[in-house]
Coordinates of C-alpha atoms in Angstrom, one line a residue:
Chain A
N1 CA -21.6 60.4 20.5
A2 CA -22.1 63.8 18.6
G3 CA -24.2 62.6 15.6
V4 CA -24.8 65.7 13.4
T5 CA -23.2 68.9 14.6
Q6 CA -24.2 72.3 13.2
T7 CA -22.5 75.7 13.8
P8 CA -23.3 78.3 14.5
K9 CA -26.6 77.8 16.4
F10 CA -27.6 81.5 16.1
Q11 CA -26.5 84.2 13.7
V12 CA -27.7 87.7 12.9
L13 CA -26.6 89.2 9.6
K14 CA -27.1 92.4 7.7
T15 CA -28.5 92.3 4.2
G16 CA -25.6 91.7 1.8
Q17 CA -23.3 90.0 4.2
S18 CA -22.0 86.5 3.6
M19 CA -21.7 83.6 5.9
T20 CA -21.2 79.8 5.9
L21 CA -23.1 77.3 8.0
Q22 CA -21.0 74.3 8.9
C23 CA -22.3 70.7 9.3
A24 CA -20.3 67.7 10.3
Q25 CA -21.4 64.1 11.0
D26 CA -19.5 61.3 12.7
M27 CA -21.7 58.4 11.7
N28 CA -20.0 57.6 8.4
H29 CA -23.1 58.4 6.4
N30 CA -23.0 58.8 2.7
S31 CA -25.7 61.4 2.1
M32 CA -26.0 64.8 3.6
Y33 CA -28.8 67.4 3.2
W34 CA -29.5 71.0 4.0
Y35 CA -33.1 72.1 4.7
R36 CA -34.7 75.4 5.7
Q37 CA -37.8 75.6 7.8
D38 CA -40.1 78.5 7.9
P39 CA -43.5 78.8 9.7
G40 CA -46.1 76.9 7.8
M41 CA -43.7 75.7 5.1
G42 CA -42.4 72.5 6.6
L43 CA -38.8 71.5 5.7
R44 CA -37.7 72.6 2.2
L45 CA -34.7 71.0 0.6
I46 CA -32.0 73.4 -0.4
Y47 CA -29.2 71.1 -1.6
Y48 CA -28.1 67.6 -1.0
S49 CA -25.0 65.4 -1.5
A50 CA -25.1 61.7 -2.1
S51 CA -21.3 61.3 -1.7
E52 CA -18.1 63.2 -1.7
G53 CA -17.8 65.2 -4.9
T54 CA -21.5 65.3 -5.7
T55 CA -24.1 67.9 -4.9
D56 CA -27.6 68.4 -6.3
K57 CA -30.1 71.2 -6.1
G58 CA -33.3 70.7 -4.1
E59 CA -36.5 72.7 -4.1
V60 CA -35.1 76.1 -3.1
P61 CA -31.4 76.4 -4.1
N62 CA -31.4 80.1 -5.2
G63 CA -29.1 82.3 -3.1
Y64 CA -27.1 79.4 -1.7
N65 CA -24.0 77.4 -2.5
V66 CA -22.7 74.2 -0.9
S67 CA -19.5 72.3 -0.5
R68 CA -19.1 68.7 0.3
L69 CA -15.6 69.0 1.8
N70 CA -15.2 65.4 2.6
K71 CA -17.4 62.5 3.8
R72 CA -18.0 64.1 7.2
E73 CA -18.6 67.8 6.3
F74 CA -21.2 69.6 4.2
S75 CA -21.3 73.4 4.3
L76 CA -23.9 75.9 3.2
R77 CA -22.9 79.4 2.1
L78 CA -25.0 82.5 1.7
E79 CA -23.0 84.8 -0.6
S80 CA -25.2 87.9 -0.2
A81 CA -27.8 87.4 2.6
A82 CA -31.3 88.7 2.0
P83 CA -34.1 89.1 4.6
S84 CA -36.0 86.2 2.8
Q85 CA -33.3 83.9 4.0
T86 CA -34.2 84.4 7.6
S87 CA -35.0 80.9 8.7
V88 CA -34.0 77.9 10.7
Y89 CA -31.6 75.7 8.8
F90 CA -31.2 72.0 9.5
C91 CA -28.5 69.7 8.3
A92 CA -29.2 66.0 8.1
S93 CA -27.4 62.8 7.0
K94 CA -28.2 59.2 6.3
F95 CA -26.8 56.0 4.9
N96 CA -27.5 55.1 1.3
K97 CA -28.7 51.6 2.0
G98 CA -31.2 50.7 -0.5
Q99 CA -34.6 52.3 0.0
T100 CA -34.2 52.5 3.7
G101 CA -32.3 54.8 6.0
E102 CA -33.3 57.2 8.6
L103 CA -32.4 60.9 8.4
F104 CA -30.5 62.1 11.4
F105 CA -30.8 65.9 12.0
G106 CA -28.6 68.4 13.7
E107 CA -30.0 70.8 16.2
G108 CA -30.6 73.6 13.7
S109 CA -29.1 77.0 13.0
R110 CA -31.4 80.0 13.5
L111 CA -30.4 82.8 11.0
T112 CA -31.8 86.3 11.0
V113 CA -31.1 88.7 8.2
L114 CA -31.9 92.3 8.9
Chain B
Q1 CA -48.1 70.9 -7.2
K2 CA -45.9 70.2 -4.1
E3 CA -44.2 66.8 -4.1
V4 CA -45.6 66.0 -0.6
E5 CA -48.8 67.5 0.7
Q6 CA -50.3 67.5 4.2
N7 CA -53.1 69.3 5.9
S8 CA -51.4 71.9 8.2
G9 CA -54.0 71.6 10.9
P10 CA -54.2 72.1 13.8
L11 CA -55.8 68.8 14.4
S12 CA -57.3 68.7 17.9
V13 CA -58.2 65.4 19.5
P14 CA -59.1 64.5 23.1
E15 CA -56.8 62.5 25.2
G16 CA -57.3 58.8 24.6
A17 CA -58.7 59.2 21.1
I18 CA -57.2 58.1 17.8
A19 CA -55.4 60.8 15.8
S20 CA -55.3 60.3 12.0
L21 CA -52.8 62.2 10.0
N22 CA -52.7 62.1 6.2
C23 CA -50.2 62.7 3.4
T24 CA -50.2 62.5 -0.4
Y25 CA -47.3 62.5 -2.7
S26 CA -46.9 63.2 -6.4
D27 CA -44.0 61.1 -7.6
R28 CA -45.2 57.6 -8.5
V29 CA -41.7 56.1 -8.3
S30 CA -41.2 57.2 -4.7
Q31 CA -39.8 54.4 -2.8
S32 CA -39.9 55.0 0.9
F33 CA -42.1 56.9 3.3
F34 CA -41.4 58.3 6.8
W35 CA -43.2 60.0 9.6
Y36 CA -41.2 62.4 11.7
R37 CA -42.3 64.2 14.9
Q38 CA -41.1 67.6 15.7
Y39 CA -41.6 69.4 19.0
S40 CA -41.5 73.2 19.0
G41 CA -37.9 74.5 18.8
K42 CA -36.5 71.0 18.3
S43 CA -35.2 68.9 15.5
P44 CA -37.4 66.3 13.7
E45 CA -37.1 62.7 15.0
L46 CA -38.2 59.6 13.1
I47 CA -41.2 57.7 14.5
M48 CA -42.2 55.4 11.6
S49 CA -41.0 54.3 8.2
I50 CA -42.9 52.2 5.7
Y51 CA -41.8 50.8 2.4
S52 CA -44.5 48.5 1.1
N53 CA -48.3 48.7 0.7
G54 CA -50.4 47.9 3.8
D55 CA -50.1 48.6 7.5
K56 CA -47.1 48.7 9.8
E57 CA -47.6 48.9 13.5
D58 CA -45.2 50.0 16.2
G59 CA -46.7 50.4 19.7
R60 CA -49.4 53.1 19.6
F61 CA -48.4 54.1 16.0
T62 CA -49.7 52.6 12.7
A63 CA -48.5 53.7 9.3
Q64 CA -50.5 52.9 6.3
L65 CA -49.3 53.1 2.7
N66 CA -51.3 52.9 -0.6
K67 CA -49.0 53.4 -3.5
A68 CA -51.8 53.2 -6.1
S69 CA -53.5 56.2 -4.4
Q70 CA -50.1 57.8 -3.6
Y71 CA -51.3 58.1 0.0
V72 CA -49.6 57.6 3.4
S73 CA -51.2 57.9 6.8
L74 CA -50.3 57.8 10.4
L75 CA -52.7 56.7 13.2
I76 CA -51.9 57.4 16.8
R77 CA -54.0 55.3 19.2
D78 CA -54.7 56.4 22.8
S79 CA -53.4 59.9 22.1
Q80 CA -51.5 61.5 25.0
P81 CA -50.8 65.2 25.6
S82 CA -47.1 64.4 25.0
D83 CA -48.0 63.5 21.4
S84 CA -48.8 67.2 20.8
A85 CA -46.3 68.2 18.1
T86 CA -46.0 68.7 14.4
Y87 CA -45.9 65.6 12.3
L88 CA -43.9 65.7 9.1
C89 CA -44.4 63.3 6.2
A90 CA -41.3 62.5 4.2
V91 CA -40.8 60.7 0.9
L92 CA -37.6 59.3 -0.5
T93 CA -37.1 59.3 -4.2
L94 CA -34.2 58.7 -6.6
N95 CA -33.1 61.6 -8.8
S96 CA -32.1 61.2 -12.4
G97 CA -28.6 60.4 -11.2
G98 CA -29.8 57.7 -8.9
Y99 CA -29.1 59.7 -5.8
Q100 CA -31.5 59.6 -2.9
K101 CA -33.6 62.8 -2.2
V102 CA -35.8 63.1 0.8
T103 CA -38.7 65.6 0.5
F104 CA -40.9 66.7 3.3
G105 CA -44.5 68.0 3.6
T106 CA -45.5 71.1 5.4
G107 CA -46.4 69.1 8.5
T108 CA -49.6 68.7 10.5
K109 CA -49.8 70.2 14.0
L110 CA -51.5 67.9 16.4
Q111 CA -53.0 69.1 19.7
V112 CA -54.1 66.4 22.2
I113 CA -56.4 68.0 24.7
P114 CA -56.4 66.6 28.3

């Protein structure tokens, strides 16, 4: 009964390094989302994917790339990390059933860029 | 203008009182509205969803929606110290491709004082 699984849970990077955050869901959901959360900023949408093969930019996509590898997996890549990308990253997923559908969240990945 | 706006608080209420949390949104075609609760260091969890104008009650929680005013609220009756958390308002809209996008406000921190 895993739900939404994110890896890694913690990561420290140096400026300019690259890394990929992995997300997988086992609930057969259609849509998947990546958010970042900073103090006082709430959850800001980075990218989302309504189905395999489709991705769309959210509010803050600059500096990130995503891949919807299959229905289960949605990864977020930082090509050249910057201190401004220090944040907690949440992956979430949901069904596309009309206007309803709860977002299910992973436990978060805390990233620090030095 | 942010798509979803909330007062960041903190909102302090005494135990047993009613806590009133408010949210406004900018996109008139938004379809669905959600309230999530987030404890410090944890992932958001859904507590209420509302899709049509009026009130929706679930236990001590009541969500209110006014689409004409683009306004959503959450009332928590008989507030308990365990209700102390950040409450996030979320809005579901369809993008130009018909895909579902979920956008969050910055959250309101609620403190229930024993």
